Amino acid sequence: MADKSDWSVEGFQFGTEKDATLAKGELLRIQNIESKLDYNNSQMVQAVYHKAIENRVFKTPVGYVFLKKLQKSLSESASFAEDIPDIPVSGVYSLRESANPTVERVKASQKKPKKKEKPPGEFFSRKTSILVNVALLLLVGIMFLISFTSANPNVLNYEQNIQNRYSRWEQELSDREAVIREKEKELLISE
């Protein structure tokens, strides 16, 4: 990371290295223009001034100072005093109430409540997840209730159902056997 003292250009201290580099580039352009510019020739000064404003060549305070110098030179000239356009400024300064960005962030966060955003990878909100889990738990409970009360054999009551079925068969067989023995006795006695 570059030293912040490198971010100073022509008496302006910039907040980022990118802005300082932009200002240094503008300074080189200004020096090139001034080496060829004749301030006594007001038509040349006017052409440079209008071209710089029209193309928005300068975006930093270093460039604005140069444009102001050209504007002043044109205003001192009697022939161009009435038709000098203003210097367009690309920055917005009205949003900034204090010089401390931390204070600005705190004020901004107090003004509007932030909408809760889901973290990446979260499909459902916590509330939705709880509701779905409760519904699934109720369904599982209902399934167990149906399984316990059902007459068909299932995992929970298959052993008892099979034992009941075999005991019924055994009882039926015992009853039939008793009936058959009685019939045999009647037939053997009658013969």
CSV table of C-alpha atoms in Angstrom, one decimal:
chain,number,residue,atom,x,y,z
A,1,MET,CA,0.0,0.0,0.0
A,2,ALA,CA,1.3,3.4,-0.9
A,3,ASP,CA,2.0,6.1,1.7
A,4,LYS,CA,-0.7,8.6,2.0
A,5,SER,CA,1.8,11.4,1.5
A,6,ASP,CA,2.0,10.2,-2.1
A,7,TRP,CA,-1.7,11.0,-2.4
A,8,SER,CA,-1.0,14.8,-2.3
A,9,VAL,CA,-1.1,16.7,-5.6
A,10,GLU,CA,-0.7,20.5,-5.9
A,11,GLY,CA,-1.7,21.1,-2.3
A,12,PHE,CA,-4.7,18.8,-2.4
A,13,GLN,CA,-4.7,15.6,-0.2
A,14,PHE,CA,-6.8,12.9,-1.9
A,15,GLY,CA,-8.6,10.1,-0.1
A,16,THR,CA,-7.5,7.3,-2.4
A,17,GLU,CA,-4.5,6.4,-4.5
A,18,LYS,CA,-6.7,6.2,-7.6
A,19,ASP,CA,-7.9,9.8,-7.1
A,20,ALA,CA,-4.3,11.0,-6.6
A,21,THR,CA,-3.2,9.2,-9.7
A,22,LEU,CA,-6.0,10.8,-11.7
A,23,ALA,CA,-5.0,14.3,-10.4
A,24,LYS,CA,-1.4,13.7,-11.3
A,25,GLY,CA,-2.5,12.8,-14.9
A,26,GLU,CA,-4.5,16.0,-15.0
A,27,LEU,CA,-1.5,18.0,-13.8
A,28,LEU,CA,0.6,16.6,-16.6
A,29,ARG,CA,-2.2,17.6,-19.1
A,30,ILE,CA,-2.3,21.1,-17.6
A,31,GLN,CA,1.4,21.5,-17.9
A,32,ASN,CA,1.3,20.3,-21.5
A,33,ILE,CA,-1.5,22.7,-22.3
A,34,GLU,CA,0.1,25.7,-20.5
A,35,SER,CA,3.4,25.1,-22.4
A,36,LYS,CA,1.5,25.7,-25.7
A,37,LEU,CA,-1.1,28.2,-24.4
A,38,ASP,CA,-0.7,32.0,-24.9
A,39,TYR,CA,-2.8,33.7,-22.2
A,40,ASN,CA,-2.6,37.0,-24.3
A,41,ASN,CA,-4.6,35.3,-27.1
A,42,SER,CA,-8.1,35.3,-25.7
A,43,GLN,CA,-9.5,33.3,-28.6
A,44,MET,CA,-7.1,30.5,-27.9
A,45,VAL,CA,-7.9,30.6,-24.1
A,46,GLN,CA,-11.6,30.5,-24.9
A,47,ALA,CA,-11.2,27.5,-27.3
A,48,VAL,CA,-9.2,25.6,-24.7
A,49,TYR,CA,-11.7,26.5,-21.9
A,50,HIS,CA,-14.8,25.5,-24.0
A,51,LYS,CA,-13.2,22.3,-25.2
A,52,ALA,CA,-12.2,21.3,-21.6
A,53,ILE,CA,-15.7,21.9,-20.3
A,54,GLU,CA,-17.4,20.3,-23.3
A,55,ASN,CA,-15.4,17.1,-23.0
A,56,ARG,CA,-15.2,17.1,-19.2
A,57,VAL,CA,-11.5,16.7,-19.3
A,58,PHE,CA,-10.9,17.7,-15.6
A,59,LYS,CA,-12.6,15.9,-12.7
A,60,THR,CA,-10.4,16.7,-9.8
A,61,PRO,CA,-9.8,19.9,-7.9
A,62,VAL,CA,-6.4,20.3,-9.6
A,63,GLY,CA,-8.2,20.5,-13.0
A,64,TYR,CA,-10.9,22.8,-11.5
A,65,VAL,CA,-8.2,25.2,-10.4
A,66,PHE,CA,-6.8,25.3,-13.9
A,67,LEU,CA,-10.3,25.9,-15.4
A,68,LYS,CA,-10.9,28.7,-12.9
A,69,LYS,CA,-7.6,30.2,-14.0
A,70,LEU,CA,-8.8,30.1,-17.6
A,71,GLN,CA,-12.3,31.5,-16.6
A,72,LYS,CA,-10.6,34.4,-14.8
A,73,SER,CA,-8.4,35.1,-17.8
A,74,LEU,CA,-11.5,35.2,-20.0
A,75,SER,CA,-13.5,37.4,-17.7
A,76,GLU,CA,-10.6,39.9,-17.6
A,77,SER,CA,-10.7,40.1,-21.4
A,78,ALA,CA,-13.3,42.6,-22.5
A,79,SER,CA,-14.5,40.7,-25.6
A,80,PHE,CA,-15.5,37.4,-23.8
A,81,ALA,CA,-16.7,38.7,-20.5
A,82,GLU,CA,-20.4,38.1,-21.2
A,83,ASP,CA,-20.3,34.5,-22.7
A,84,ILE,CA,-18.3,32.4,-20.2
A,85,PRO,CA,-20.0,29.2,-19.2
A,86,ASP,CA,-19.8,27.9,-15.6
A,87,ILE,CA,-17.5,25.1,-14.7
A,88,PRO,CA,-19.4,21.8,-14.3
A,89,VAL,CA,-18.7,20.0,-11.1
A,90,SER,CA,-19.1,16.2,-11.1
A,91,GLY,CA,-19.0,15.6,-7.4
A,92,VAL,CA,-22.0,15.8,-5.1
A,93,TYR,CA,-21.4,17.6,-1.8
A,94,SER,CA,-24.9,18.1,-0.3
A,95,LEU,CA,-25.2,14.5,0.9
A,96,ARG,CA,-22.2,14.9,3.2
A,97,GLU,CA,-23.2,16.5,6.5
A,98,SER,CA,-20.0,15.8,8.4
A,99,ALA,CA,-16.4,15.1,7.6
A,100,ASN,CA,-16.5,11.9,9.5
A,101,PRO,CA,-17.7,9.0,7.4
A,102,THR,CA,-18.4,6.8,10.5
A,103,VAL,CA,-20.9,9.4,11.7
A,104,GLU,CA,-22.5,9.5,8.3
A,105,ARG,CA,-23.0,5.7,8.3
A,106,VAL,CA,-24.5,5.8,11.8
A,107,LYS,CA,-27.0,8.5,10.8
A,108,ALA,CA,-27.9,6.6,7.6
A,109,SER,CA,-28.5,3.4,9.5
A,110,GLN,CA,-30.8,5.2,12.0
A,111,LYS,CA,-32.8,6.8,9.2
A,112,LYS,CA,-34.0,3.6,7.5
A,113,PRO,CA,-34.4,0.2,9.0
A,114,LYS,CA,-32.5,-2.4,7.1
A,115,LYS,CA,-34.4,-5.3,5.6
A,116,LYS,CA,-33.1,-8.6,6.8
A,117,GLU,CA,-31.4,-10.4,4.1
A,118,LYS,CA,-31.1,-14.2,4.1
A,119,PRO,CA,-27.5,-15.4,4.3
A,120,PRO,CA,-26.3,-17.1,1.2
A,121,GLY,CA,-27.2,-20.7,1.1
A,122,GLU,CA,-30.3,-20.3,3.4
A,123,PHE,CA,-33.4,-21.5,1.5
A,124,PHE,CA,-36.0,-21.0,4.2
A,125,SER,CA,-36.3,-18.5,6.9
A,126,ARG,CA,-36.1,-19.7,10.5
A,127,LYS,CA,-39.9,-19.2,11.1
A,128,THR,CA,-40.8,-21.2,8.0
A,129,SER,CA,-38.4,-24.0,9.0
A,130,ILE,CA,-40.0,-24.3,12.4
A,131,LEU,CA,-43.6,-24.4,10.9
A,132,VAL,CA,-42.6,-27.1,8.5
A,133,ASN,CA,-41.0,-29.2,11.2
A,134,VAL,CA,-44.1,-28.9,13.5
A,135,ALA,CA,-46.3,-30.0,10.6
A,136,LEU,CA,-44.1,-33.0,9.8
A,137,LEU,CA,-44.1,-34.0,13.5
A,138,LEU,CA,-47.9,-33.9,13.5
A,139,LEU,CA,-48.0,-36.1,10.4
A,140,VAL,CA,-45.6,-38.6,12.0
A,141,GLY,CA,-47.9,-38.7,15.1
A,142,ILE,CA,-50.9,-39.3,12.9
A,143,MET,CA,-49.1,-42.1,11.1
A,144,PHE,CA,-48.3,-43.9,14.4
A,145,LEU,CA,-51.9,-43.5,15.6
A,146,ILE,CA,-53.2,-45.1,12.3
A,147,SER,CA,-50.6,-47.9,12.6
A,148,PHE,CA,-51.6,-48.8,16.2
A,149,THR,CA,-55.3,-48.8,15.5
A,150,SER,CA,-55.2,-50.6,12.2
A,151,ALA,CA,-56.4,-54.2,11.9
A,152,ASN,CA,-53.8,-55.0,9.2
A,153,PRO,CA,-50.5,-56.3,10.3
A,154,ASN,CA,-47.7,-53.7,10.2
A,155,VAL,CA,-44.2,-53.2,11.7
A,156,LEU,CA,-45.6,-52.1,15.0
A,157,ASN,CA,-48.2,-54.9,15.6
A,158,TYR,CA,-47.4,-57.7,13.3
A,159,GLU,CA,-46.3,-60.2,16.0
A,160,GLN,CA,-49.5,-59.7,18.0
A,161,ASN,CA,-51.7,-59.9,14.9
A,162,ILE,CA,-50.0,-63.2,13.7
A,163,GLN,CA,-50.3,-64.7,17.2
A,164,ASN,CA,-54.0,-63.8,17.3
A,165,ARG,CA,-54.6,-65.3,13.9
A,166,TYR,CA,-52.9,-68.5,14.8
A,167,SER,CA,-54.7,-68.8,18.1
A,168,ARG,CA,-58.0,-68.3,16.2
A,169,TRP,CA,-57.0,-71.1,13.7
A,170,GLU,CA,-56.1,-73.3,16.6
A,171,GLN,CA,-59.4,-72.6,18.3
A,172,GLU,CA,-61.3,-73.4,15.1
A,173,LEU,CA,-59.3,-76.6,14.6
A,174,SER,CA,-60.0,-77.6,18.2
A,175,ASP,CA,-63.7,-76.9,17.8
A,176,ARG,CA,-63.8,-79.0,14.5
A,177,GLU,CA,-61.9,-81.8,16.0
A,178,ALA,CA,-64.3,-81.9,19.0
A,179,VAL,CA,-67.3,-82.0,16.6
A,180,ILE,CA,-65.7,-84.8,14.5
A,181,ARG,CA,-65.0,-86.9,17.7
A,182,GLU,CA,-68.6,-86.5,18.8
A,183,LYS,CA,-69.8,-87.6,15.3
A,184,GLU,CA,-67.4,-90.6,15.4
A,185,LYS,CA,-68.7,-91.7,18.9
A,186,GLU,CA,-72.2,-91.5,17.6
A,187,LEU,CA,-71.4,-93.5,14.6
A,188,LEU,CA,-69.4,-96.1,16.5
A,189,ILE,CA,-72.1,-96.5,19.1
A,190,SER,CA,-74.9,-96.8,16.6
A,191,GLU,CA,-73.2,-99.5,14.6
